[in-house]
Short mmCIF file of C-alpha atoms and ligand atoms in Angstrom, two decimals:
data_model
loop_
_atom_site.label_atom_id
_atom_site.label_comp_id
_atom_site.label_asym_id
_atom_site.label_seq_id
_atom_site.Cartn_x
_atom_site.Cartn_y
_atom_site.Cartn_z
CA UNK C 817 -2.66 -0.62 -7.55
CA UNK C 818 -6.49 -1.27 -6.03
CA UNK C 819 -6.80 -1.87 -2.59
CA UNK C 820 -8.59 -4.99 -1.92
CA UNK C 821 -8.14 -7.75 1.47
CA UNK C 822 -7.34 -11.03 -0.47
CA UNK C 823 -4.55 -13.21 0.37
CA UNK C 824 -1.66 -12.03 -1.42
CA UNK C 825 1.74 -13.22 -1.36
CA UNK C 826 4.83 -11.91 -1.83
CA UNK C 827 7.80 -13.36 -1.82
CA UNK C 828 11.01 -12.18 -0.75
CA UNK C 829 13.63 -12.19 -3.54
CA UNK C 830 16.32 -12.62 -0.62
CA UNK C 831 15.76 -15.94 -1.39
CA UNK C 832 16.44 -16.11 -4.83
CA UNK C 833 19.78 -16.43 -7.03
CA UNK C 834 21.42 -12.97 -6.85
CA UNK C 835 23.60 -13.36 -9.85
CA UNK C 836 20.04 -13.81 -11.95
CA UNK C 837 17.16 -11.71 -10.12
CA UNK C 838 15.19 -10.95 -13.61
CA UNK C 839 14.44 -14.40 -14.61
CA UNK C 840 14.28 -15.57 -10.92
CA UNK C 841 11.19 -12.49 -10.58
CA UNK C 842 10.04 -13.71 -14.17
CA UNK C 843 9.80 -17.53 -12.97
CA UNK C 844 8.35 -16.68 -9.79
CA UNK C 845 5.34 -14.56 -11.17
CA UNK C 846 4.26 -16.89 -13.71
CA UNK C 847 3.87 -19.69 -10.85
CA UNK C 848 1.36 -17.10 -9.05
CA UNK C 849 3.70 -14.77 -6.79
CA UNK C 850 1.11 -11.66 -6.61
CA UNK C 851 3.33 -8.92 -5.60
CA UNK C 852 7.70 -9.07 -5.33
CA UNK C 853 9.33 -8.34 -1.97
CA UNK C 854 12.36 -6.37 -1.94
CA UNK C 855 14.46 -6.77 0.78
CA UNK C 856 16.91 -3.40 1.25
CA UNK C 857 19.17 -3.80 3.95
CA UNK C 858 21.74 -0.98 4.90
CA UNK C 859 24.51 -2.85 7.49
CA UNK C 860 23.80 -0.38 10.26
CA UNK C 861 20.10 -0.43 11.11
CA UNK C 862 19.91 -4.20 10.21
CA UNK C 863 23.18 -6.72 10.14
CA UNK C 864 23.17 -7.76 7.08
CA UNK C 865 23.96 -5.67 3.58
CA UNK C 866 22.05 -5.86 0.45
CA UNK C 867 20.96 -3.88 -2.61
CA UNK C 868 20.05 -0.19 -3.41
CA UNK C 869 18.01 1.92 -5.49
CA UNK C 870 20.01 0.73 -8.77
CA UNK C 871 19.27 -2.78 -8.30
CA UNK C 872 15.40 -1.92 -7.72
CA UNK C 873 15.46 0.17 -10.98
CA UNK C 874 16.92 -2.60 -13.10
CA UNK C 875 14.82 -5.39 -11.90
CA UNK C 876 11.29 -3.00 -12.10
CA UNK C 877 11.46 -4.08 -15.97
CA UNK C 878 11.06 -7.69 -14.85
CA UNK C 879 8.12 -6.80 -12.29
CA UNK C 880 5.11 -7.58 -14.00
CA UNK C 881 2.92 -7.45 -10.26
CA UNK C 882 3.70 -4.97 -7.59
CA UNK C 883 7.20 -3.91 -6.42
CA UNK C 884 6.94 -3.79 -2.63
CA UNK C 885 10.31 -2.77 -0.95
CA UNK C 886 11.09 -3.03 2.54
CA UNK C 887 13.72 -0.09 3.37
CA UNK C 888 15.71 -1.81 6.98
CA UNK C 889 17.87 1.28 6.16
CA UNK C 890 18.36 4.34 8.31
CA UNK C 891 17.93 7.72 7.83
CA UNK C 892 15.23 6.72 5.19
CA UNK C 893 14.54 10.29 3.95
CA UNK C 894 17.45 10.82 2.10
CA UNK C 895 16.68 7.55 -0.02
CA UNK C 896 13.22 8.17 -0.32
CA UNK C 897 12.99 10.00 -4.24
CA UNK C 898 15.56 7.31 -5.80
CA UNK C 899 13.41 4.45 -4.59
CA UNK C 900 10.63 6.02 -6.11
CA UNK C 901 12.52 6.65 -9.69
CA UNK C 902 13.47 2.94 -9.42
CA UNK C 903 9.84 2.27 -9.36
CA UNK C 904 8.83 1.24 -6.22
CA UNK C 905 5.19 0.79 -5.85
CA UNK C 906 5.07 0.52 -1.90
CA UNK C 907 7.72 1.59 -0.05
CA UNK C 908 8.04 0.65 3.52
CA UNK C 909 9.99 2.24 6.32
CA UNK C 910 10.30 1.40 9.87
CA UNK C 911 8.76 2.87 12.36
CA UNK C 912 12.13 2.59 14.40
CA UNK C 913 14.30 4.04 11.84
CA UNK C 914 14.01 7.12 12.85
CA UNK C 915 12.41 10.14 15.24
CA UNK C 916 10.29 11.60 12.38
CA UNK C 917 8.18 8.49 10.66
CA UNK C 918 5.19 11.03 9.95
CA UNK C 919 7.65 13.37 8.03
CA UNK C 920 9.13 10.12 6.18
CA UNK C 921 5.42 8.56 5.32
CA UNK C 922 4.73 12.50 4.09
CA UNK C 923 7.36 12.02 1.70
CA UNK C 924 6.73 8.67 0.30
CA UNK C 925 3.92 9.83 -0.59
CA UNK C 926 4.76 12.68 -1.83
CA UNK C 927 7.49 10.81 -4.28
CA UNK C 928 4.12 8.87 -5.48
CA UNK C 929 4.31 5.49 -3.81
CA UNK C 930 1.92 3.67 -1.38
CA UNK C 931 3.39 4.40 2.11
CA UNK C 932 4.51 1.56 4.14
CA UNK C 933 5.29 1.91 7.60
CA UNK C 934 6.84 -1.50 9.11
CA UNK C 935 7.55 -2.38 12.81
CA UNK C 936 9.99 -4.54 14.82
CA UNK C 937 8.42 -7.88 17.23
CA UNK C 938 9.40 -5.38 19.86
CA UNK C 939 7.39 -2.90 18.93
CA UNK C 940 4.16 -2.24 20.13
CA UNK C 941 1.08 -0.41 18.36
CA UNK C 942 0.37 2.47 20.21
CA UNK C 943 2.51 4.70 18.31
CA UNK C 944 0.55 3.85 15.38
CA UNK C 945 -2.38 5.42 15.80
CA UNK C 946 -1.45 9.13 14.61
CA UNK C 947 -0.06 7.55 11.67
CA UNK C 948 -3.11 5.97 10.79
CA UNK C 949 -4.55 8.50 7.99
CA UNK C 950 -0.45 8.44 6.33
CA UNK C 951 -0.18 4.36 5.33
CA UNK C 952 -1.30 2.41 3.10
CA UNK C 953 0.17 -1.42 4.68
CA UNK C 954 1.84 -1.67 7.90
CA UNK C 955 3.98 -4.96 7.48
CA UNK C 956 4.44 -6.56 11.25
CA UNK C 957 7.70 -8.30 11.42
CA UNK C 958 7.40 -11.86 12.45
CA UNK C 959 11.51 -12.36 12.75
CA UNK C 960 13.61 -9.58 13.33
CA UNK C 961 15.09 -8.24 10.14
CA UNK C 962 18.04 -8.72 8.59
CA UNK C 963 18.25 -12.12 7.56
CA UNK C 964 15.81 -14.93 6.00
CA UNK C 965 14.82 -18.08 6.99
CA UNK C 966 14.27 -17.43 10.29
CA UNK C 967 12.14 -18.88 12.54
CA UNK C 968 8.28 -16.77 13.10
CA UNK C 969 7.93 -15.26 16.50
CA UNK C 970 4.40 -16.34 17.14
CA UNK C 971 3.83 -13.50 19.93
CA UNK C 972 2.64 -11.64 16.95
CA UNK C 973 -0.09 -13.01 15.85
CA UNK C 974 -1.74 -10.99 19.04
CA UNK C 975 -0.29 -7.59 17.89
CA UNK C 976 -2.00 -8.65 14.59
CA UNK C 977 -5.64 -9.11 15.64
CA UNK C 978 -5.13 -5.64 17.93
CA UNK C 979 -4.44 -3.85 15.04
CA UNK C 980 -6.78 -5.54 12.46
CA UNK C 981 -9.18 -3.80 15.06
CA UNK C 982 -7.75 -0.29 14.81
CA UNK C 983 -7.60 -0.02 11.66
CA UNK C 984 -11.48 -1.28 11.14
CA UNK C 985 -12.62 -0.31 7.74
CA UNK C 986 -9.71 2.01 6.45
CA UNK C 987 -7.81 0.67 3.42
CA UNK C 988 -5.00 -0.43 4.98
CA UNK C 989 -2.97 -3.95 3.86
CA UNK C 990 -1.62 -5.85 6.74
CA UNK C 991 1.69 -7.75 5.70
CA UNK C 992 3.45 -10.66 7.42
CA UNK C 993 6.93 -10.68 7.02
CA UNK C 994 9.60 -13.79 8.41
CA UNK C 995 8.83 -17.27 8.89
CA UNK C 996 5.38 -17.58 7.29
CA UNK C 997 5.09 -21.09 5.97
CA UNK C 998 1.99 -23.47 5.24
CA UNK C 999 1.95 -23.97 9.43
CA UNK C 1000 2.30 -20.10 9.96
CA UNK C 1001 0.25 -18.13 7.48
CA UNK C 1002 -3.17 -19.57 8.58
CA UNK C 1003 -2.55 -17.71 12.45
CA UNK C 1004 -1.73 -14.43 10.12
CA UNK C 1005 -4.52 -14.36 7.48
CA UNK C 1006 -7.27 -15.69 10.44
CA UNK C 1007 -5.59 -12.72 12.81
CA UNK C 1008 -6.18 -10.19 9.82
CA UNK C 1009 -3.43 -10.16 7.84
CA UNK C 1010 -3.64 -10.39 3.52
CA UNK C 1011 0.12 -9.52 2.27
CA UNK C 1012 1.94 -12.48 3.32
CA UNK C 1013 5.71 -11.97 2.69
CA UNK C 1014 7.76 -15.48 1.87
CA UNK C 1015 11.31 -15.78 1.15
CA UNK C 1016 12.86 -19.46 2.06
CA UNK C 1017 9.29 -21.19 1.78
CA UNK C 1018 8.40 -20.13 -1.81
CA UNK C 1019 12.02 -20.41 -3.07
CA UNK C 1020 12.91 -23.67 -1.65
CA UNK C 1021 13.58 -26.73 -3.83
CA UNK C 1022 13.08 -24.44 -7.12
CA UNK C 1023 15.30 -22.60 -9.60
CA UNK C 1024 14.93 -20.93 -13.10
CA UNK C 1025 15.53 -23.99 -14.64
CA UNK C 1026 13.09 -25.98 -12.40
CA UNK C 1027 10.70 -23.44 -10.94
CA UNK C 1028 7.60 -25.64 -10.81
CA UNK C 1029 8.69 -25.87 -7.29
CA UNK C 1030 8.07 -22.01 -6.86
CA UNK C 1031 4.32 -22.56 -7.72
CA UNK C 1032 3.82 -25.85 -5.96
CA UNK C 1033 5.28 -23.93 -2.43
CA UNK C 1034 2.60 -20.88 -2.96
CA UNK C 1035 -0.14 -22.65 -3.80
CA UNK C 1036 0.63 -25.15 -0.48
CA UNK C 1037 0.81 -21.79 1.64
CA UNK C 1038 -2.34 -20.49 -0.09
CA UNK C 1039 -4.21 -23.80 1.10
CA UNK C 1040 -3.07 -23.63 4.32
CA UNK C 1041 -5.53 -20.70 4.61
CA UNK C 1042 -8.10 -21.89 2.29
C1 DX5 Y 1217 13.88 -10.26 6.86
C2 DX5 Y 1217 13.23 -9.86 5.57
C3 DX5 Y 1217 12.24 -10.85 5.08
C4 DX5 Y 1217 12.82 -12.20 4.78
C5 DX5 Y 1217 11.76 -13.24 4.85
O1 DX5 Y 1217 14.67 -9.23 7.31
O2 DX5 Y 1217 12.56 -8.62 5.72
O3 DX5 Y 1217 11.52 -10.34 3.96
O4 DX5 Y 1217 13.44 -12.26 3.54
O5 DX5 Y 1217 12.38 -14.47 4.69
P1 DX5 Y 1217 11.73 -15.82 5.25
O6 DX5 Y 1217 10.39 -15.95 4.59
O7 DX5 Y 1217 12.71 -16.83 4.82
O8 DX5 Y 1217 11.60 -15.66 6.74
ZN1 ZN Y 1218 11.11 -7.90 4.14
#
Protein backbone atom coordinates (compact mmCIF):
# COMPACT_ATOMS: atom_id res chain seq x y z
CA UNK A 1 0.00 0.00 0.00
CA UNK A 2 1.60 3.75 -0.89
CA UNK A 3 0.43 6.50 0.95
CA UNK A 4 -0.82 9.14 -1.23
CA UNK A 5 -4.01 12.08 -0.46
CA UNK A 6 -6.33 11.32 -3.49
CA UNK A 7 -9.92 10.80 -3.17
CA UNK A 8 -10.46 7.29 -2.51
CA UNK A 9 -13.52 5.51 -1.87
CA UNK A 10 -14.45 2.74 -0.16
CA UNK A 11 -17.40 1.29 0.13
CA UNK A 12 -18.93 -0.48 2.85
CA UNK A 13 -19.87 -4.08 1.98
CA UNK A 14 -22.71 -3.71 4.76
CA UNK A 15 -24.51 -2.77 1.96
CA UNK A 16 -24.12 -5.50 -0.21
CA UNK A 17 -25.91 -9.08 -0.58
CA UNK A 18 -24.55 -11.17 2.34
CA UNK A 19 -25.42 -14.50 0.91
CA UNK A 20 -22.86 -13.46 -2.19
CA UNK A 21 -20.00 -11.04 -0.79
CA UNK A 22 -17.24 -12.37 -3.47
CA UNK A 23 -18.94 -11.43 -6.58
CA UNK A 24 -20.67 -8.42 -4.86
CA UNK A 25 -16.58 -7.19 -3.94
CA UNK A 26 -15.71 -8.48 -7.59
CA UNK A 27 -18.61 -6.24 -9.23
CA UNK A 28 -17.94 -3.41 -7.12
CA UNK A 29 -14.11 -3.09 -7.93
CA UNK A 30 -14.37 -3.34 -11.53
CA UNK A 31 -16.90 -0.21 -11.47
CA UNK A 32 -13.93 1.80 -9.64
CA UNK A 33 -14.40 1.04 -5.74
CA UNK A 34 -10.56 1.82 -4.71
CA UNK A 35 -10.32 0.16 -1.45
CA UNK A 36 -13.33 -2.46 0.36
CA UNK A 37 -14.78 -1.47 3.73
CA UNK A 38 -15.35 -4.08 6.17
CA UNK A 39 -17.73 -3.47 8.60
CA UNK A 40 -17.04 -5.86 11.98
CA UNK A 41 -19.53 -5.37 14.45
CA UNK A 42 -19.44 -7.33 17.86
CA UNK A 43 -23.27 -6.75 19.55
CA UNK A 44 -21.81 -5.22 22.68
CA UNK A 45 -19.69 -2.21 21.76
CA UNK A 46 -22.00 -1.45 18.74
CA UNK A 47 -25.90 -2.80 18.42
CA UNK A 48 -25.80 -4.53 15.70
CA UNK A 49 -23.85 -8.12 14.93
CA UNK A 50 -21.90 -8.95 11.94
CA UNK A 51 -18.94 -10.98 10.66
CA UNK A 52 -15.51 -12.15 12.04
CA UNK A 53 -12.12 -12.93 11.13
CA UNK A 54 -13.36 -16.08 8.96
CA UNK A 55 -15.51 -14.12 6.81
CA UNK A 56 -12.56 -11.48 6.21
CA UNK A 57 -10.21 -14.43 5.31
CA UNK A 58 -12.55 -15.92 2.74
CA UNK A 59 -13.51 -12.81 0.99
CA UNK A 60 -9.46 -11.42 0.95
CA UNK A 61 -9.29 -13.82 -2.28
CA UNK A 62 -11.90 -11.60 -3.92
CA UNK A 63 -10.07 -8.23 -2.79
CA UNK A 64 -8.21 -7.17 -5.62
CA UNK A 65 -7.73 -3.24 -3.87
CA UNK A 66 -7.19 -2.74 -0.21
CA UNK A 67 -9.02 -4.59 2.62
CA UNK A 68 -9.81 -1.87 5.16
CA UNK A 69 -11.72 -3.27 8.27
CA UNK A 70 -13.37 -1.30 10.78
CA UNK A 71 -13.21 -3.42 14.20
CA UNK A 72 -16.70 -1.70 16.38
CA UNK A 73 -15.67 -4.69 18.59
CA UNK A 74 -14.40 -4.55 22.13
CA UNK A 75 -11.59 -5.72 23.73
CA UNK A 76 -9.83 -5.42 20.25
CA UNK A 77 -6.50 -7.00 21.35
CA UNK A 78 -7.50 -10.34 21.57
CA UNK A 79 -8.74 -10.19 17.80
CA UNK A 80 -5.99 -8.35 16.62
CA UNK A 81 -3.46 -11.47 15.00
CA UNK A 82 -6.61 -13.32 13.29
CA UNK A 83 -7.59 -10.15 11.49
CA UNK A 84 -4.26 -9.89 10.34
CA UNK A 85 -4.05 -13.77 9.04
CA UNK A 86 -7.38 -12.98 7.31
CA UNK A 87 -5.53 -10.35 5.50
CA UNK A 88 -6.47 -7.21 6.59
CA UNK A 89 -4.54 -4.43 5.13
CA UNK A 90 -5.74 -1.57 7.59
CA UNK A 91 -7.20 -2.40 10.55
CA UNK A 92 -9.05 0.14 12.52
CA UNK A 93 -9.94 0.25 16.17
CA UNK A 94 -11.72 2.75 18.19
CA UNK A 95 -10.35 4.96 20.18
CA UNK A 96 -13.29 4.24 22.72
CA UNK A 97 -12.96 0.60 22.74
CA UNK A 98 -10.86 0.46 25.22
CA UNK A 99 -8.32 2.13 28.08
CA UNK A 100 -5.13 1.10 26.21
CA UNK A 101 -5.51 2.32 22.28
CA UNK A 102 -1.57 2.96 22.19
CA UNK A 103 -0.97 -0.74 23.31
CA UNK A 104 -3.74 -1.89 20.62
CA UNK A 105 -2.22 0.46 17.61
CA UNK A 106 1.38 -1.22 18.95
CA UNK A 107 -0.01 -4.41 18.06
CA UNK A 108 -1.60 -3.85 14.79
CA UNK A 109 1.28 -3.01 13.79
CA UNK A 110 3.10 -5.34 15.05
CA UNK A 111 0.68 -8.18 13.31
CA UNK A 112 1.81 -6.15 9.96
CA UNK A 113 -1.19 -4.02 9.07
CA UNK A 114 -1.59 -0.20 8.65
CA UNK A 115 -2.98 0.98 12.04
CA UNK A 116 -6.29 2.57 12.11
CA UNK A 117 -7.49 4.29 14.98
CA UNK A 118 -11.33 5.44 14.51
CA UNK A 119 -13.43 7.79 16.76
CA UNK A 120 -17.09 8.28 17.74
CA UNK A 121 -19.12 12.06 16.69
CA UNK A 122 -18.70 12.38 20.41
CA UNK A 123 -15.38 12.24 20.52
CA UNK A 124 -13.15 14.95 20.47
CA UNK A 125 -9.37 15.15 19.19
CA UNK A 126 -7.37 15.92 21.94
CA UNK A 127 -6.64 12.49 22.88
CA UNK A 128 -5.17 12.05 19.59
CA UNK A 129 -2.28 13.74 19.70
CA UNK A 130 0.09 11.09 21.55
CA UNK A 131 -1.13 8.70 19.13
CA UNK A 132 -0.05 10.62 16.34
CA UNK A 133 3.46 8.82 15.44
CA UNK A 134 1.22 5.02 15.90
CA UNK A 135 -1.58 5.52 12.80
CA UNK A 136 -1.64 5.37 9.64
CA UNK A 137 -5.75 6.76 8.91
CA UNK A 138 -7.89 7.94 11.61
CA UNK A 139 -11.50 7.34 10.13
CA UNK A 140 -13.97 10.14 11.88
CA UNK A 141 -17.36 8.70 12.21
CA UNK A 142 -19.99 10.78 10.58
CA UNK A 143 -23.08 8.46 12.09
CA UNK A 144 -22.62 6.57 15.04
CA UNK A 145 -21.75 2.99 14.29
CA UNK A 146 -23.57 0.16 14.10
CA UNK A 147 -25.84 0.44 11.38
CA UNK A 148 -25.84 1.90 7.62
CA UNK A 149 -27.72 4.26 5.96
CA UNK A 150 -27.80 6.66 8.37
CA UNK A 151 -28.08 10.06 8.16
CA UNK A 152 -24.24 12.27 8.33
CA UNK A 153 -23.87 14.31 11.43
CA UNK A 154 -22.53 17.41 9.80
CA UNK A 155 -20.90 18.75 13.23
CA UNK A 156 -17.99 16.88 11.89
CA UNK A 157 -16.90 18.36 9.22
CA UNK A 158 -15.26 20.94 11.98
CA UNK A 159 -13.46 18.09 13.88
CA UNK A 160 -12.21 17.32 10.31
CA UNK A 161 -10.47 20.56 9.30
CA UNK A 162 -8.96 20.64 13.20
CA UNK A 163 -7.34 17.62 12.63
CA UNK A 164 -6.32 17.95 8.90
CA UNK A 165 -4.25 20.72 10.80
CA UNK A 166 -2.60 18.45 13.37
CA UNK A 167 -1.64 16.12 11.45
CA UNK A 168 0.11 18.71 8.78
CA UNK A 169 2.47 16.83 6.63
CA UNK A 170 2.59 13.28 8.34
CA UNK A 171 1.24 10.41 6.20
CA UNK A 172 -1.79 10.01 7.69
CA UNK A 173 -5.30 9.07 5.55
CA UNK A 174 -8.32 10.79 6.86
CA UNK A 175 -11.52 8.54 6.29
CA UNK A 176 -15.21 9.53 6.34
CA UNK A 177 -17.36 6.99 7.44
CA UNK A 178 -21.68 7.22 7.51
CA UNK A 179 -23.79 9.20 5.38
CA UNK A 180 -21.34 10.47 2.74
CA UNK A 181 -23.29 10.92 -0.45
CA UNK A 182 -22.79 13.22 -3.65
CA UNK A 183 -24.26 16.27 -1.12
CA UNK A 184 -21.88 15.13 1.77
CA UNK A 185 -18.47 14.12 0.50
CA UNK A 186 -17.58 17.58 -1.00
CA UNK A 187 -17.73 19.21 3.03
CA UNK A 188 -15.28 16.00 3.80
CA UNK A 189 -12.71 16.00 0.95
CA UNK A 190 -12.68 20.25 1.05
CA UNK A 191 -12.30 19.79 5.16
CA UNK A 192 -9.30 17.29 4.47
CA UNK A 193 -10.51 14.14 4.22
CA UNK A 194 -9.36 11.41 1.08
CA UNK A 195 -10.82 7.82 2.24
CA UNK A 196 -14.40 8.32 1.85
CA UNK A 197 -16.30 5.26 3.22
CA UNK A 198 -19.90 4.52 1.30
CA UNK A 199 -22.21 1.81 2.03
CA UNK A 200 -26.08 2.63 0.98
CA UNK A 201 -24.93 5.35 -1.70
CA UNK A 202 -22.62 3.13 -3.83
CA UNK A 203 -24.82 0.01 -3.42
CA UNK A 204 -28.10 1.47 -4.12
CA UNK A 205 -30.11 0.56 -7.24
CA UNK A 206 -27.26 -2.12 -8.25
CA UNK A 207 -26.70 -5.86 -7.91
CA UNK A 208 -24.31 -8.56 -9.40
CA UNK A 209 -26.46 -8.99 -12.11
CA UNK A 210 -26.91 -5.21 -12.78
CA UNK A 211 -23.96 -3.50 -11.16
CA UNK A 212 -23.56 -0.65 -13.66
CA UNK A 213 -25.40 1.11 -10.98
CA UNK A 214 -22.36 0.53 -8.55
CA UNK A 215 -20.09 2.57 -10.95
CA UNK A 216 -22.59 5.19 -11.99
CA UNK A 217 -23.14 6.01 -7.83
CA UNK A 218 -19.09 6.39 -7.36
CA UNK A 219 -18.35 8.19 -10.11
CA UNK A 220 -21.54 10.78 -9.10
CA UNK A 221 -19.84 10.99 -5.52
CA UNK A 222 -16.41 11.44 -7.12
CA UNK A 223 -17.88 14.56 -9.10
CA UNK A 224 -19.38 15.96 -6.37
CA UNK A 225 -15.78 16.80 -5.32
CA UNK A 226 -14.33 17.29 -8.65
C1 LIG B 1 -21.51 2.21 10.34
C2 LIG B 1 -20.45 1.62 9.45
C3 LIG B 1 -20.38 2.26 8.11
C4 LIG B 1 -21.63 2.13 7.30
C5 LIG B 1 -21.70 3.21 6.29
O1 LIG B 1 -21.41 1.66 11.59
O2 LIG B 1 -19.17 1.75 10.05
O3 LIG B 1 -19.25 1.80 7.39
O4 LIG B 1 -21.73 0.90 6.67
O5 LIG B 1 -22.94 3.10 5.66
P1 LIG B 1 -23.63 4.35 4.95
O6 LIG B 1 -22.68 4.82 3.89
O7 LIG B 1 -24.87 3.75 4.42
O8 LIG B 1 -23.84 5.39 6.01
ZN1 LIG C 1 -17.29 1.38 8.86
Amino acid sequence: MTFDRSIKIAPSILSADFANFGQEIEAVEAQGADWIHVDVMDGHFVPNLTFGPPLCAAIRKHIKTVMDVHLMIAPVDPYIDAFAEAGADVLTAHLEAGPHIHRTLQAIRGAGCKAGLALNPGTGIEDVEYLLDMVDLICVMTVNPGFGGQKFIHSQVDKVKKLRAMIGDRPIHIEIDGGITPETAPLMAAAGADVLVAGSAVFKGGSVQNPAPYGENIRAIKASIA
